[in-house]
Amino acid sequence: KAGVTQTPRYLIKTRGQQVTLSCSPISGHRSVSWYQQTPGQGLQFLFEYFSETQRNKGNFPGRFSGRQFSNSRSEMNVSTLELGDSALYLCASSSAKTGGQAGEQYFGPGTRLTVT
Amino acid sequence: AQSVSQHNHHVILSEAASLELGCNYSYGGTVNLFWYVQYPGQHLQLLLKYFSGDPLVKGIKGFEAEFIKSKFSFNLRKPSVQWSDTAEYFCAVKEGGYQKVTFGTGTKLQVIP
């Protein structure tokens, strides 16, 4: 079974631009979560999608948004990029069918975003 | 809000030494607990997980963790570390009923041959 894939793997953008990151979950997984990983803050939860609906959201500004498609693929968008948005963005998929099920998460390799 | 504390930020051990990494969380309700590992240049992998039942959980590569509800702790242990265990270890907690997972800040383990 193929793992979680993320594209692109590396991205360099300038302040003020916007960026879209893509995540393809493991086949059959309908839950996709996004995390931001930085050396100072560690792993911080952005949001989680299940069946095209955002179920949970972390404490990030509205510049960070996402969506999920009917095939469970997910995209994350960051508008008006700031220097502080430089980070590794991780996507994780889970087989959890409902919010109550403890589906373990499988992580992708991440997209390294550098904002200059 | 849920918080997860990993008190050791950087641990250096010699091969064959025993390992214990601390993890404490703040949520008082039903939780699911995880330890993830990130080897240099690789992505996060699940080491072990606790959902319910026996509080002593065994994972891959000889790791185990013990859930102590009264102490809100889920410490990771390994009797004898190897150089290949050099990695960053993350404790994570999922509140029952939600898919949101809160991670600790991670512990970097360096094993010296």
Coordinates of C-alpha atoms in Angstrom, one line a residue:
Chain A
K1 CA 0.0 0.0 0.0
A2 CA 1.5 3.4 -1.0
G3 CA 2.1 5.8 1.8
V4 CA 1.0 9.4 2.2
T5 CA 2.5 11.6 -0.5
Q6 CA 3.0 15.3 -0.5
T7 CA 3.8 17.7 -3.3
P8 CA 5.9 19.6 -3.8
R9 CA 8.6 18.5 -1.4
Y10 CA 10.4 21.9 -1.4
L11 CA 9.1 25.4 -2.1
I12 CA 10.5 28.9 -2.0
K13 CA 8.2 31.8 -2.0
T14 CA 8.5 35.5 -1.2
R15 CA 6.5 37.5 1.3
G16 CA 3.0 38.4 0.3
Q17 CA 2.6 35.5 -2.2
Q18 CA 0.3 32.6 -1.7
V19 CA 1.0 28.9 -1.8
T20 CA -0.9 25.7 -2.2
L21 CA 0.4 22.4 -0.9
S22 CA -1.1 19.0 -1.8
C23 CA -1.5 15.8 0.1
S24 CA -2.7 12.3 -1.1
P25 CA -3.6 10.1 1.7
I26 CA -3.2 6.3 2.0
S27 CA -5.8 4.6 -0.2
G28 CA -9.0 4.1 1.9
H29 CA -8.2 6.7 4.4
R30 CA -10.7 9.5 4.6
S31 CA -9.3 11.6 7.4
V32 CA -6.5 14.0 6.5
S33 CA -4.8 16.3 9.1
W34 CA -2.2 19.1 8.5
Y35 CA 0.5 20.1 10.8
Q36 CA 3.2 22.8 10.9
Q37 CA 6.6 21.8 12.2
T38 CA 9.2 24.4 13.2
P39 CA 12.3 24.1 15.4
G40 CA 10.8 26.6 17.9
Q41 CA 7.2 25.5 18.1
G42 CA 7.5 21.8 17.3
L43 CA 4.4 20.2 15.6
Q44 CA 1.3 22.3 15.7
F45 CA -2.1 21.1 14.5
L46 CA -3.6 23.2 11.6
F47 CA -6.8 21.4 10.7
E48 CA -8.4 18.0 10.0
Y49 CA -10.7 17.1 7.1
F50 CA -13.0 14.1 6.9
S51 CA -15.3 13.4 3.9
E52 CA -14.7 16.9 2.5
T53 CA -15.6 18.6 5.8
Q54 CA -13.3 20.4 8.2
R55 CA -13.9 18.7 11.5
N56 CA -11.2 20.3 13.7
K57 CA -9.1 23.4 13.5
G58 CA -6.1 24.6 15.4
N59 CA -5.1 28.1 16.4
F60 CA -3.8 29.5 13.2
P61 CA -4.9 32.7 11.4
G62 CA -7.4 32.7 8.6
R63 CA -4.6 33.0 6.1
F64 CA -4.3 29.2 6.5
S65 CA -7.1 27.3 4.8
G66 CA -7.6 23.9 3.4
R67 CA -10.0 21.7 1.5
Q68 CA -10.6 18.1 0.8
F69 CA -11.8 16.5 -2.4
S70 CA -14.2 13.6 -3.0
N71 CA -11.2 11.3 -3.5
S72 CA -9.9 12.3 -0.1
R73 CA -6.9 14.2 -1.5
S74 CA -6.4 17.5 0.4
E75 CA -4.9 20.8 -0.3
M76 CA -3.7 23.5 2.1
N77 CA -3.4 27.1 1.1
V78 CA -1.5 29.9 2.8
S79 CA -2.2 33.4 1.6
T80 CA -0.2 36.6 2.1
L81 CA 2.9 34.6 3.2
E82 CA 5.0 35.9 6.1
L83 CA 8.6 35.1 7.0
G84 CA 7.3 33.2 10.0
D85 CA 5.4 30.8 7.8
S86 CA 8.7 29.1 6.8
A87 CA 8.3 25.6 8.1
L88 CA 7.9 21.9 7.3
Y89 CA 4.2 21.2 6.6
L90 CA 3.2 17.7 7.3
C91 CA 0.1 15.9 6.2
A92 CA -1.2 12.8 8.0
S93 CA -3.9 10.4 7.0
S94 CA -6.0 8.1 9.2
S95 CA -8.5 5.4 8.8
A96 CA -10.7 6.8 11.6
K97 CA -14.3 6.8 10.4
T98 CA -15.6 9.2 13.0
G99 CA -14.1 11.7 15.3
G100 CA -14.4 9.3 18.2
Q101 CA -12.3 6.5 16.7
A102 CA -8.7 6.4 17.7
G103 CA -7.3 6.0 14.2
E104 CA -3.5 6.2 14.2
Q105 CA -2.0 8.7 11.8
Y106 CA 0.4 8.0 9.0
F107 CA 2.6 10.9 8.1
G108 CA 3.9 12.0 4.7
P109 CA 7.4 13.3 4.2
G110 CA 6.3 17.0 4.3
T111 CA 6.7 20.1 2.2
R112 CA 9.5 22.3 3.2
L113 CA 8.3 25.9 2.6
T114 CA 10.8 28.7 2.7
V115 CA 9.5 32.3 2.7
T116 CA 12.1 35.0 1.7
Chain B
A1 CA -6.6 23.4 25.9
Q2 CA -4.7 20.2 25.8
S3 CA -1.0 20.4 26.4
V4 CA 1.7 17.8 26.2
S5 CA 5.1 18.2 28.1
Q6 CA 8.3 16.4 27.2
H7 CA 10.7 17.4 29.9
N8 CA 13.9 16.1 28.3
H9 CA 14.8 18.2 25.2
H10 CA 18.1 16.5 24.4
V11 CA 19.3 13.2 25.8
I12 CA 22.7 11.7 25.2
L13 CA 23.3 8.0 26.0
S14 CA 26.0 5.4 25.4
E15 CA 25.0 2.3 23.5
A16 CA 23.4 -0.4 25.8
A17 CA 22.3 2.2 28.3
S18 CA 18.6 2.2 29.4
L19 CA 16.3 4.9 28.2
E20 CA 13.3 6.6 29.7
L21 CA 11.7 9.6 28.1
G22 CA 9.0 11.5 30.0
C23 CA 5.7 12.6 28.7
N24 CA 2.9 14.3 30.6
Y25 CA -0.4 15.6 29.3
S26 CA -3.1 17.9 30.8
Y27 CA -6.4 16.5 29.6
G28 CA -8.4 14.7 32.3
G29 CA -10.8 12.8 30.1
T30 CA -10.5 9.8 27.8
V31 CA -7.3 10.0 25.8
N32 CA -5.4 8.0 23.1
L33 CA -1.6 8.2 23.5
F34 CA 1.1 7.8 20.9
W35 CA 4.9 7.9 20.6
Y36 CA 6.3 8.8 17.2
V37 CA 9.9 8.8 16.1
Q38 CA 11.6 10.9 13.4
Y39 CA 14.9 9.5 12.2
P40 CA 17.3 11.9 10.6
G41 CA 16.1 12.7 7.1
Q42 CA 13.0 10.6 7.4
H43 CA 9.4 11.3 8.2
L44 CA 7.5 10.6 11.4
Q45 CA 6.7 7.0 12.1
L46 CA 4.5 5.5 14.8
L47 CA 6.5 3.7 17.5
L48 CA 3.6 2.6 19.7
K49 CA 0.1 3.6 20.8
Y50 CA -2.3 3.2 23.7
F51 CA -6.0 3.1 23.2
S52 CA -7.4 1.1 26.1
G53 CA -6.7 -2.0 28.1
D54 CA -3.2 -3.0 29.4
P55 CA -1.4 0.2 30.3
L56 CA 1.9 -1.3 29.4
V57 CA 2.2 -1.1 25.6
K58 CA 4.9 -2.7 23.5
G59 CA 5.9 -1.1 20.2
I60 CA 8.4 -1.7 17.5
K61 CA 12.2 -2.0 17.9
G62 CA 12.0 -3.0 21.6
F63 CA 10.3 0.2 22.8
E64 CA 7.5 0.1 25.4
A65 CA 5.5 2.8 27.2
E66 CA 3.4 2.8 30.4
F67 CA 0.2 4.7 30.8
I68 CA -0.3 5.9 34.3
K69 CA -3.6 7.6 34.4
S70 CA -3.2 9.0 37.9
K71 CA 0.0 10.8 36.9
F72 CA -1.2 11.8 33.4
S73 CA 1.9 10.2 32.1
F74 CA 3.0 8.0 29.2
N75 CA 6.7 7.5 29.5
L76 CA 8.7 5.8 26.8
R77 CA 11.3 3.1 27.8
K78 CA 13.9 0.9 26.2
P79 CA 16.2 -1.4 28.2
S80 CA 19.2 -1.1 25.9
V81 CA 19.6 1.6 23.3
Q82 CA 21.5 1.2 20.0
W83 CA 23.2 3.8 17.9
S84 CA 20.4 3.4 15.3
D85 CA 18.0 4.7 17.9
T86 CA 19.4 8.2 17.4
A87 CA 16.4 10.2 16.4
E88 CA 13.8 12.7 17.7
Y89 CA 10.9 11.3 19.7
F90 CA 7.5 12.9 20.0
C91 CA 4.8 12.1 22.5
A92 CA 1.2 12.8 21.2
V93 CA -2.2 12.8 22.8
K94 CA -5.6 12.6 21.1
E95 CA -8.6 13.6 23.1
G96 CA -11.4 11.1 22.9
G97 CA -14.0 12.1 20.3
Y98 CA -11.7 14.3 18.3
Q99 CA -9.2 13.7 15.6
K100 CA -7.0 16.6 16.7
V101 CA -3.7 15.3 18.0
T102 CA -1.5 17.5 20.3
F103 CA 2.2 16.8 20.1
G104 CA 4.9 17.4 22.6
T105 CA 7.9 19.5 21.6
G106 CA 10.0 16.4 21.1
T107 CA 13.2 14.9 22.6
K108 CA 16.3 14.5 20.6
L109 CA 18.1 11.3 21.5
Q110 CA 21.7 10.9 20.6
V111 CA 23.3 7.5 21.2
I112 CA 27.1 7.3 21.2
P113 CA 28.7 4.1 20.0

